[in-house]
PDB file of C-alpha atoms in Angstrom:
ATOM      1  CA  THR A   1     -12.191 -22.186 -11.882  1.00 61.00           C
ATOM      2  CA  GLN A   2     -10.736 -18.639 -11.235  1.00 70.00           C
ATOM      3  CA  LEU A   3      -9.141 -18.186  -7.897  1.00 85.00           C
ATOM      4  CA  LEU A   4      -9.627 -14.561  -8.055  1.00 92.00           C
ATOM      5  CA  GLU A   5     -12.938 -13.557  -9.441  1.00 94.00           C
ATOM      6  CA  GLN A   6     -13.076  -9.987 -10.723  1.00 96.00           C
ATOM      7  CA  SER A   7     -16.395  -8.237 -11.816  1.00 95.00           C
ATOM      8  CA  PRO A   8     -17.678  -6.795 -13.973  1.00 96.00           C
ATOM      9  CA  GLN A   9     -15.765  -7.883 -16.951  1.00 95.00           C
ATOM     10  CA  PHE A  10     -16.967  -4.935 -19.027  1.00 96.00           C
ATOM     11  CA  LEU A  11     -17.992  -1.491 -17.935  1.00 97.00           C
ATOM     12  CA  SER A  12     -19.190   1.218 -20.288  1.00 97.00           C
ATOM     13  CA  ILE A  13     -20.184   4.501 -18.571  1.00 97.00           C
ATOM     14  CA  GLN A  14     -20.485   8.404 -19.300  1.00 97.00           C
ATOM     15  CA  GLU A  15     -17.907  10.826 -18.118  1.00 98.00           C
ATOM     16  CA  GLY A  16     -18.601  12.073 -14.653  1.00 97.00           C
ATOM     17  CA  GLU A  17     -20.202   8.801 -13.367  1.00 98.00           C
ATOM     18  CA  ASN A  18     -18.875   6.687 -10.626  1.00 98.00           C
ATOM     19  CA  LEU A  19     -18.004   3.059 -10.766  1.00 98.00           C
ATOM     20  CA  THR A  20     -16.740   0.225  -8.618  1.00 98.00           C
ATOM     21  CA  VAL A  21     -14.839  -2.996  -9.683  1.00 98.00           C
ATOM     22  CA  TYR A  22     -14.640  -6.000  -7.363  1.00 98.00           C
ATOM     23  CA  CYS A  23     -12.220  -8.784  -6.802  1.00 97.00           C
ATOM     24  CA  ASN A  24     -13.360 -11.817  -4.728  1.00 96.00           C
ATOM     25  CA  SER A  25     -11.803 -14.885  -3.680  1.00 95.00           C
ATOM     26  CA  SER A  26     -12.312 -17.745  -0.968  1.00 92.00           C
ATOM     27  CA  SER A  27      -8.545 -17.621  -0.424  1.00 91.00           C
ATOM     28  CA  VAL A  28      -6.478 -15.179   1.836  1.00 92.00           C
ATOM     29  CA  PHE A  29      -3.964 -13.088   0.141  1.00 92.00           C
ATOM     30  CA  SER A  30      -0.848 -11.542   1.936  1.00 90.00           C
ATOM     31  CA  SER A  31      -1.120  -8.549  -0.249  1.00 91.00           C
ATOM     32  CA  LEU A  32      -3.224  -7.555  -3.388  1.00 94.00           C
ATOM     33  CA  GLN A  33      -2.298  -5.196  -6.183  1.00 95.00           C
ATOM     34  CA  TRP A  34      -4.255  -3.286  -8.713  1.00 97.00           C
ATOM     35  CA  TYR A  35      -2.788  -2.700 -12.288  1.00 97.00           C
ATOM     36  CA  ARG A  36      -3.952  -0.768 -15.185  1.00 97.00           C
ATOM     37  CA  GLN A  37      -3.207  -1.818 -18.756  1.00 96.00           C
ATOM     38  CA  GLU A  38      -3.487   0.271 -22.058  1.00 93.00           C
ATOM     39  CA  PRO A  39      -3.592  -1.459 -25.480  1.00 90.00           C
ATOM     40  CA  GLY A  40      -0.237  -2.522 -26.669  1.00 90.00           C
ATOM     41  CA  GLU A  41       1.527  -2.200 -23.334  1.00 93.00           C
ATOM     42  CA  GLY A  42       2.104  -4.207 -20.181  1.00 95.00           C
ATOM     43  CA  PRO A  43       0.154  -3.691 -16.895  1.00 96.00           C
ATOM     44  CA  VAL A  44       1.287  -0.808 -14.814  1.00 95.00           C
ATOM     45  CA  LEU A  45       0.970  -0.929 -10.985  1.00 95.00           C
ATOM     46  CA  LEU A  46      -1.582   1.407  -9.439  1.00 97.00           C
ATOM     47  CA  VAL A  47      -1.421   0.302  -5.780  1.00 96.00           C
ATOM     48  CA  THR A  48      -0.625  -2.323  -3.325  1.00 94.00           C
ATOM     49  CA  VAL A  49      -2.658  -3.132  -0.203  1.00 95.00           C
ATOM     50  CA  VAL A  50      -1.337  -5.296   2.467  1.00 92.00           C
ATOM     51  CA  THR A  51      -3.474  -4.777   5.638  1.00 93.00           C
ATOM     52  CA  GLY A  52      -6.917  -6.073   6.129  1.00 94.00           C
ATOM     53  CA  GLY A  53      -9.286  -3.241   6.066  1.00 96.00           C
ATOM     54  CA  GLU A  54      -6.737  -0.925   4.386  1.00 96.00           C
ATOM     55  CA  VAL A  55      -7.960   1.947   2.221  1.00 97.00           C
ATOM     56  CA  LYS A  56      -5.808   3.782  -0.206  1.00 97.00           C
ATOM     57  CA  LYS A  57      -6.570   6.746  -2.341  1.00 97.00           C
ATOM     58  CA  LEU A  58      -4.907   7.745  -5.495  1.00 95.00           C
ATOM     59  CA  LYS A  59      -6.558  10.996  -6.777  1.00 96.00           C
ATOM     60  CA  ARG A  60     -10.087   9.859  -7.826  1.00 97.00           C
ATOM     61  CA  LEU A  61      -9.429   6.347  -7.244  1.00 98.00           C
ATOM     62  CA  THR A  62     -10.058   4.537  -3.950  1.00 98.00           C
ATOM     63  CA  PHE A  63      -8.829   0.986  -3.173  1.00 98.00           C
ATOM     64  CA  GLN A  64     -10.031  -1.201  -0.331  1.00 98.00           C
ATOM     65  CA  PHE A  65      -8.699  -4.436   0.942  1.00 97.00           C
ATOM     66  CA  GLY A  66     -11.204  -6.542   2.743  1.00 96.00           C
ATOM     67  CA  ASP A  67     -11.005  -7.188   6.518  1.00 96.00           C
ATOM     68  CA  ALA A  68     -10.249 -10.908   5.959  1.00 95.00           C
ATOM     69  CA  ARG A  69      -7.953 -10.078   2.933  1.00 94.00           C
ATOM     70  CA  LYS A  70      -9.949 -12.223   0.742  1.00 95.00           C
ATOM     71  CA  ASP A  71     -11.439  -9.418  -1.419  1.00 96.00           C
ATOM     72  CA  SER A  72     -10.809  -5.929  -2.801  1.00 97.00           C
ATOM     73  CA  SER A  73     -12.450  -3.245  -4.692  1.00 98.00           C
ATOM     74  CA  LEU A  74     -11.421  -0.192  -6.866  1.00 98.00           C
ATOM     75  CA  HIS A  75     -13.872   2.834  -6.753  1.00 98.00           C
ATOM     76  CA  ILE A  76     -13.435   5.645  -9.288  1.00 98.00           C
ATOM     77  CA  THR A  77     -15.199   8.894  -8.588  1.00 98.00           C
ATOM     78  CA  ALA A  78     -16.351  11.098 -11.574  1.00 98.00           C
ATOM     79  CA  ALA A  79     -14.791   8.965 -14.195  1.00 97.00           C
ATOM     80  CA  GLN A  80     -13.021  10.603 -17.104  1.00 97.00           C
ATOM     81  CA  PRO A  81     -12.072   9.335 -20.683  1.00 96.00           C
ATOM     82  CA  GLY A  82      -8.536   9.090 -19.700  1.00 95.00           C
ATOM     83  CA  ASP A  83      -9.534   6.368 -17.187  1.00 96.00           C
ATOM     84  CA  THR A  84     -10.355   4.007 -20.101  1.00 96.00           C
ATOM     85  CA  GLY A  85      -8.302   0.780 -20.019  1.00 96.00           C
ATOM     86  CA  LEU A  86      -8.165  -2.621 -18.698  1.00 96.00           C
ATOM     87  CA  TYR A  87      -7.990  -2.837 -14.856  1.00 97.00           C
ATOM     88  CA  LEU A  88      -6.492  -5.976 -13.210  1.00 97.00           C
ATOM     89  CA  CYS A  89      -6.404  -7.117  -9.703  1.00 96.00           C
ATOM     90  CA  ALA A  90      -3.653  -9.549  -8.578  1.00 95.00           C
ATOM     91  CA  GLY A  91      -3.103 -11.138  -5.208  1.00 92.00           C
ATOM     92  CA  ALA A  92      -0.080 -12.979  -3.640  1.00 89.00           C
ATOM     93  CA  LEU A  93      -1.479 -15.960  -1.780  1.00 85.00           C
ATOM     94  CA  ALA A  94      -0.844 -16.135   2.021  1.00 79.00           C
ATOM     95  CA  ASN A  95       0.772 -19.446   2.825  1.00 70.00           C
ATOM     96  CA  ALA A  96       1.739 -21.341   5.932  1.00 48.00           C
ATOM     97  CA  GLY A  97       5.517 -21.593   5.941  1.00 55.00           C
ATOM     98  CA  GLY A  98       6.987 -21.661   2.488  1.00 58.00           C
ATOM     99  CA  THR A  99       7.561 -18.554   0.229  1.00 66.00           C
ATOM    100  CA  SER A 100       5.495 -17.671  -2.728  1.00 69.00           C
ATOM    101  CA  TYR A 101       8.469 -16.092  -4.564  1.00 76.00           C
ATOM    102  CA  GLY A 102       6.271 -13.109  -5.358  1.00 79.00           C
ATOM    103  CA  LYS A 103       3.871 -15.165  -7.656  1.00 86.00           C
ATOM    104  CA  LEU A 104       0.660 -13.331  -8.334  1.00 89.00           C
ATOM    105  CA  THR A 105      -2.835 -14.637  -9.059  1.00 91.00           C
ATOM    106  CA  PHE A 106      -4.708 -12.452 -11.425  1.00 94.00           C
ATOM    107  CA  GLY A 107      -8.271 -11.826 -11.853  1.00 95.00           C
ATOM    108  CA  GLN A 108      -9.875 -11.811 -15.330  1.00 94.00           C
ATOM    109  CA  GLY A 109      -9.682  -8.126 -15.744  1.00 95.00           C
ATOM    110  CA  THR A 110     -12.226  -5.331 -16.151  1.00 96.00           C
ATOM    111  CA  ILE A 111     -12.378  -3.372 -19.504  1.00 96.00           C
ATOM    112  CA  LEU A 112     -13.605   0.059 -18.622  1.00 97.00           C
ATOM    113  CA  THR A 113     -14.675   2.539 -21.372  1.00 97.00           C
ATOM    114  CA  VAL A 114     -15.651   6.099 -20.262  1.00 97.00           C
ATOM    115  CA  HIS A 115     -17.378   7.980 -23.058  1.00 97.00           C
ATOM    116  CA  PRO A 116     -17.090  11.838 -23.310  1.00 95.00           C
TER     117      PRO A 116
ATOM    118  CA  ASN B   1       8.227  -0.057 -20.086  1.00 50.00           C
ATOM    119  CA  ALA B   2      11.582   1.055 -18.810  1.00 59.00           C
ATOM    120  CA  GLY B   3      13.619  -1.740 -17.433  1.00 92.00           C
ATOM    121  CA  VAL B   4      12.005  -4.745 -19.211  1.00 96.00           C
ATOM    122  CA  THR B   5      12.616  -5.387 -22.885  1.00 97.00           C
ATOM    123  CA  GLN B   6      10.778  -8.066 -24.917  1.00 97.00           C
ATOM    124  CA  THR B   7      11.790  -9.273 -28.358  1.00 97.00           C
ATOM    125  CA  PRO B   8      10.283  -9.723 -30.835  1.00 97.00           C
ATOM    126  CA  LYS B   9       7.048  -7.623 -30.493  1.00 96.00           C
ATOM    127  CA  PHE B  10       5.080  -9.626 -32.988  1.00 96.00           C
ATOM    128  CA  ARG B  11       5.591 -13.046 -34.639  1.00 96.00           C
ATOM    129  CA  VAL B  12       3.511 -15.371 -36.768  1.00 97.00           C
ATOM    130  CA  LEU B  13       4.432 -19.092 -36.666  1.00 96.00           C
ATOM    131  CA  LYS B  14       3.163 -22.214 -38.489  1.00 97.00           C
ATOM    132  CA  THR B  15       2.013 -25.187 -36.369  1.00 97.00           C
ATOM    133  CA  GLY B  16       5.070 -27.213 -35.290  1.00 97.00           C
ATOM    134  CA  GLN B  17       7.603 -24.380 -35.757  1.00 97.00           C
ATOM    135  CA  SER B  18       9.765 -23.489 -32.856  1.00 96.00           C
ATOM    136  CA  MET B  19      10.816 -20.125 -31.589  1.00 95.00           C
ATOM    137  CA  THR B  20      12.325 -18.256 -28.486  1.00 97.00           C
ATOM    138  CA  LEU B  21      11.132 -15.082 -26.890  1.00 98.00           C
ATOM    139  CA  LEU B  22      13.618 -13.031 -25.118  1.00 98.00           C
ATOM    140  CA  CYS B  23      13.078 -11.004 -21.960  1.00 98.00           C
ATOM    141  CA  ALA B  24      15.936  -8.695 -20.913  1.00 98.00           C
ATOM    142  CA  GLN B  25      15.985  -6.454 -17.846  1.00 97.00           C
ATOM    143  CA  ASP B  26      18.425  -3.829 -16.651  1.00 94.00           C
ATOM    144  CA  MET B  27      17.131  -3.457 -13.045  1.00 92.00           C
ATOM    145  CA  ASN B  28      19.160  -6.306 -11.588  1.00 91.00           C
ATOM    146  CA  HIS B  29      16.031  -7.872 -10.126  1.00 93.00           C
ATOM    147  CA  GLU B  30      16.143 -11.477  -8.944  1.00 93.00           C
ATOM    148  CA  TYR B  31      12.716 -12.707  -9.885  1.00 94.00           C
ATOM    149  CA  MET B  32      11.507 -12.971 -13.494  1.00 96.00           C
ATOM    150  CA  TYR B  33       8.135 -14.344 -14.780  1.00 96.00           C
ATOM    151  CA  TRP B  34       6.461 -15.346 -18.027  1.00 98.00           C
ATOM    152  CA  TYR B  35       2.827 -14.820 -18.481  1.00 98.00           C
ATOM    153  CA  ARG B  36       0.343 -15.399 -21.105  1.00 97.00           C
ATOM    154  CA  GLN B  37      -2.731 -13.156 -21.621  1.00 97.00           C
ATOM    155  CA  ASP B  38      -5.839 -14.240 -23.373  1.00 94.00           C
ATOM    156  CA  PRO B  39      -9.206 -12.476 -23.489  1.00 86.00           C
ATOM    157  CA  GLY B  40     -11.338 -12.974 -20.451  1.00 81.00           C
ATOM    158  CA  MET B  41      -8.596 -14.853 -18.647  1.00 82.00           C
ATOM    159  CA  GLY B  42      -6.349 -12.268 -17.125  1.00 87.00           C
ATOM    160  CA  LEU B  43      -2.594 -13.104 -16.998  1.00 95.00           C
ATOM    161  CA  ARG B  44      -1.647 -16.697 -16.292  1.00 95.00           C
ATOM    162  CA  LEU B  45       1.894 -17.689 -15.070  1.00 95.00           C
ATOM    163  CA  ILE B  46       3.811 -20.010 -17.418  1.00 97.00           C
ATOM    164  CA  HIS B  47       7.185 -20.258 -15.675  1.00 97.00           C
ATOM    165  CA  TYR B  48       9.196 -18.091 -13.412  1.00 95.00           C
ATOM    166  CA  SER B  49      12.742 -17.720 -12.057  1.00 95.00           C
ATOM    167  CA  VAL B  50      14.047 -16.701  -8.811  1.00 92.00           C
ATOM    168  CA  GLY B  51      17.653 -16.209  -9.590  1.00 92.00           C
ATOM    169  CA  GLU B  52      20.247 -16.886 -12.229  1.00 94.00           C
ATOM    170  CA  GLY B  53      20.239 -20.549 -13.190  1.00 94.00           C
ATOM    171  CA  THR B  54      16.933 -21.430 -11.613  1.00 94.00           C
ATOM    172  CA  THR B  55      13.574 -21.955 -13.241  1.00 95.00           C
ATOM    173  CA  ALA B  56      10.291 -23.248 -11.989  1.00 94.00           C
ATOM    174  CA  LYS B  57       6.820 -24.143 -13.387  1.00 94.00           C
ATOM    175  CA  GLY B  58       3.778 -21.682 -13.047  1.00 93.00           C
ATOM    176  CA  GLU B  59       0.115 -22.379 -13.636  1.00 91.00           C
ATOM    177  CA  VAL B  60       0.273 -23.277 -17.390  1.00 95.00           C
ATOM    178  CA  PRO B  61       3.794 -24.712 -18.293  1.00 97.00           C
ATOM    179  CA  ASP B  62       2.950 -27.321 -20.787  1.00 96.00           C
ATOM    180  CA  GLY B  63       4.379 -26.756 -24.111  1.00 96.00           C
ATOM    181  CA  TYR B  64       6.881 -24.227 -22.964  1.00 98.00           C
ATOM    182  CA  ASN B  65      10.530 -24.236 -21.630  1.00 97.00           C
ATOM    183  CA  VAL B  66      12.496 -21.660 -20.050  1.00 97.00           C
ATOM    184  CA  SER B  67      16.149 -20.694 -19.307  1.00 97.00           C
ATOM    185  CA  ARG B  68      17.956 -18.212 -17.202  1.00 97.00           C
ATOM    186  CA  LEU B  69      21.446 -18.605 -17.838  1.00 95.00           C
ATOM    187  CA  LYS B  70      22.237 -15.016 -17.221  1.00 95.00           C
ATOM    188  CA  LYS B  71      20.581 -13.006 -14.493  1.00 95.00           C
ATOM    189  CA  GLN B  72      19.360 -10.222 -16.907  1.00 96.00           C
ATOM    190  CA  ASN B  73      17.857 -12.677 -19.465  1.00 97.00           C
ATOM    191  CA  PHE B  74      14.906 -14.914 -19.215  1.00 98.00           C
ATOM    192  CA  LEU B  75      14.115 -16.982 -22.368  1.00 98.00           C
ATOM    193  CA  LEU B  76      10.789 -18.635 -23.131  1.00 98.00           C
ATOM    194  CA  GLY B  77      10.843 -21.357 -25.799  1.00 98.00           C
ATOM    195  CA  LEU B  78       8.157 -23.047 -27.750  1.00 96.00           C
ATOM    196  CA  GLU B  79       9.523 -26.344 -29.144  1.00 92.00           C
ATOM    197  CA  SER B  80       6.512 -27.243 -31.415  1.00 96.00           C
ATOM    198  CA  ALA B  81       4.004 -24.390 -31.605  1.00 96.00           C
ATOM    199  CA  ALA B  82       0.356 -25.071 -31.539  1.00 97.00           C
ATOM    200  CA  PRO B  83      -2.626 -22.946 -32.284  1.00 97.00           C
ATOM    201  CA  SER B  84      -3.635 -23.040 -28.612  1.00 96.00           C
ATOM    202  CA  GLN B  85      -0.460 -21.077 -27.907  1.00 97.00           C
ATOM    203  CA  THR B  86      -1.716 -17.986 -29.758  1.00 97.00           C
ATOM    204  CA  SER B  87      -1.616 -15.266 -27.134  1.00 97.00           C
ATOM    205  CA  VAL B  88       0.183 -12.304 -25.979  1.00 97.00           C
ATOM    206  CA  TYR B  89       3.076 -13.106 -23.872  1.00 98.00           C
ATOM    207  CA  PHE B  90       4.389 -10.858 -21.115  1.00 98.00           C
ATOM    208  CA  CYS B  91       7.595 -10.937 -19.112  1.00 98.00           C
ATOM    209  CA  ALA B  92       7.684  -9.364 -15.657  1.00 96.00           C
ATOM    210  CA  ILE B  93      10.538  -8.734 -13.039  1.00 96.00           C
ATOM    211  CA  ARG B  94      10.350  -8.022  -9.320  1.00 93.00           C
ATOM    212  CA  ALA B  95      12.704  -7.136  -6.636  1.00 88.00           C
ATOM    213  CA  GLY B  96      12.955  -9.143  -3.394  1.00 80.00           C
ATOM    214  CA  GLY B  97      11.030  -8.253  -0.378  1.00 74.00           C
ATOM    215  CA  SER B  98       7.480  -8.684   0.580  1.00 71.00           C
ATOM    216  CA  ALA B  99       4.534  -6.877  -1.394  1.00 77.00           C
ATOM    217  CA  GLN B 100       6.948  -5.689  -4.167  1.00 85.00           C
ATOM    218  CA  PRO B 101       5.167  -5.004  -7.465  1.00 88.00           C
ATOM    219  CA  GLN B 102       5.910  -6.746 -10.809  1.00 92.00           C
ATOM    220  CA  HIS B 103       7.255  -4.405 -13.625  1.00 94.00           C
ATOM    221  CA  PHE B 104       6.107  -5.741 -17.070  1.00 96.00           C
ATOM    222  CA  GLY B 105       7.481  -5.490 -20.603  1.00 96.00           C
ATOM    223  CA  ASP B 106       5.210  -4.386 -23.456  1.00 95.00           C
ATOM    224  CA  GLY B 107       4.514  -7.949 -24.498  1.00 96.00           C
ATOM    225  CA  THR B 108       4.987 -10.237 -27.545  1.00 97.00           C
ATOM    226  CA  ARG B 109       1.933 -10.852 -29.760  1.00 97.00           C
ATOM    227  CA  LEU B 110       2.275 -14.433 -31.068  1.00 97.00           C
ATOM    228  CA  SER B 111       0.034 -16.132 -33.662  1.00 97.00           C
ATOM    229  CA  ILE B 112       0.183 -19.835 -34.554  1.00 97.00           C
ATOM    230  CA  LEU B 113      -1.469 -20.594 -37.690  1.00 95.00           C
TER     231      LEU B 113
END
């Protein structure tokens, strides 16, 4: 059972279309990060959200953290071929007392392909 | 990726062989992590370290051992490789403080025949 469910797993769209990727959990996260990964490379951080209801924008990318800090979404407006890649959400579980040592729980990833 | 170097980049092993993957950092971060990445499963934490001389188990530690004798290096060992350990292995580092991101190396692609 995946603690952080990411959907869809695959997304193939045409240039100019909009898309949304979702990450959902029944657990509460103290923070949630979105990474992008290209073939042959490691994931690279796009954004970190820490406050319930927080919205962050990075050019054509909009990230939202759910009010209850159990879910997050990534919306891309007017997708471009350069957006093609693997998108990963990763959360740091909120805990009562002990430290999580920065451990992250990753979603399964969304492979996005944007066709010219 | 600047700051995190993984060696080797590729390796093919036969079942039962042993090997060690090296992760080296030049950012003086306390936290280091080893993940494996398999299709459709995201990244899963194998072991991690919160400082020199310390190690701890992650989500999928069986079949792996680690050591952090020096702060800048985190080694991942496979004592007796199995085909189920065919994967791409990533090392990550992280500075202290809440909500800090992890910085990843470029991975080691390991195939066990």
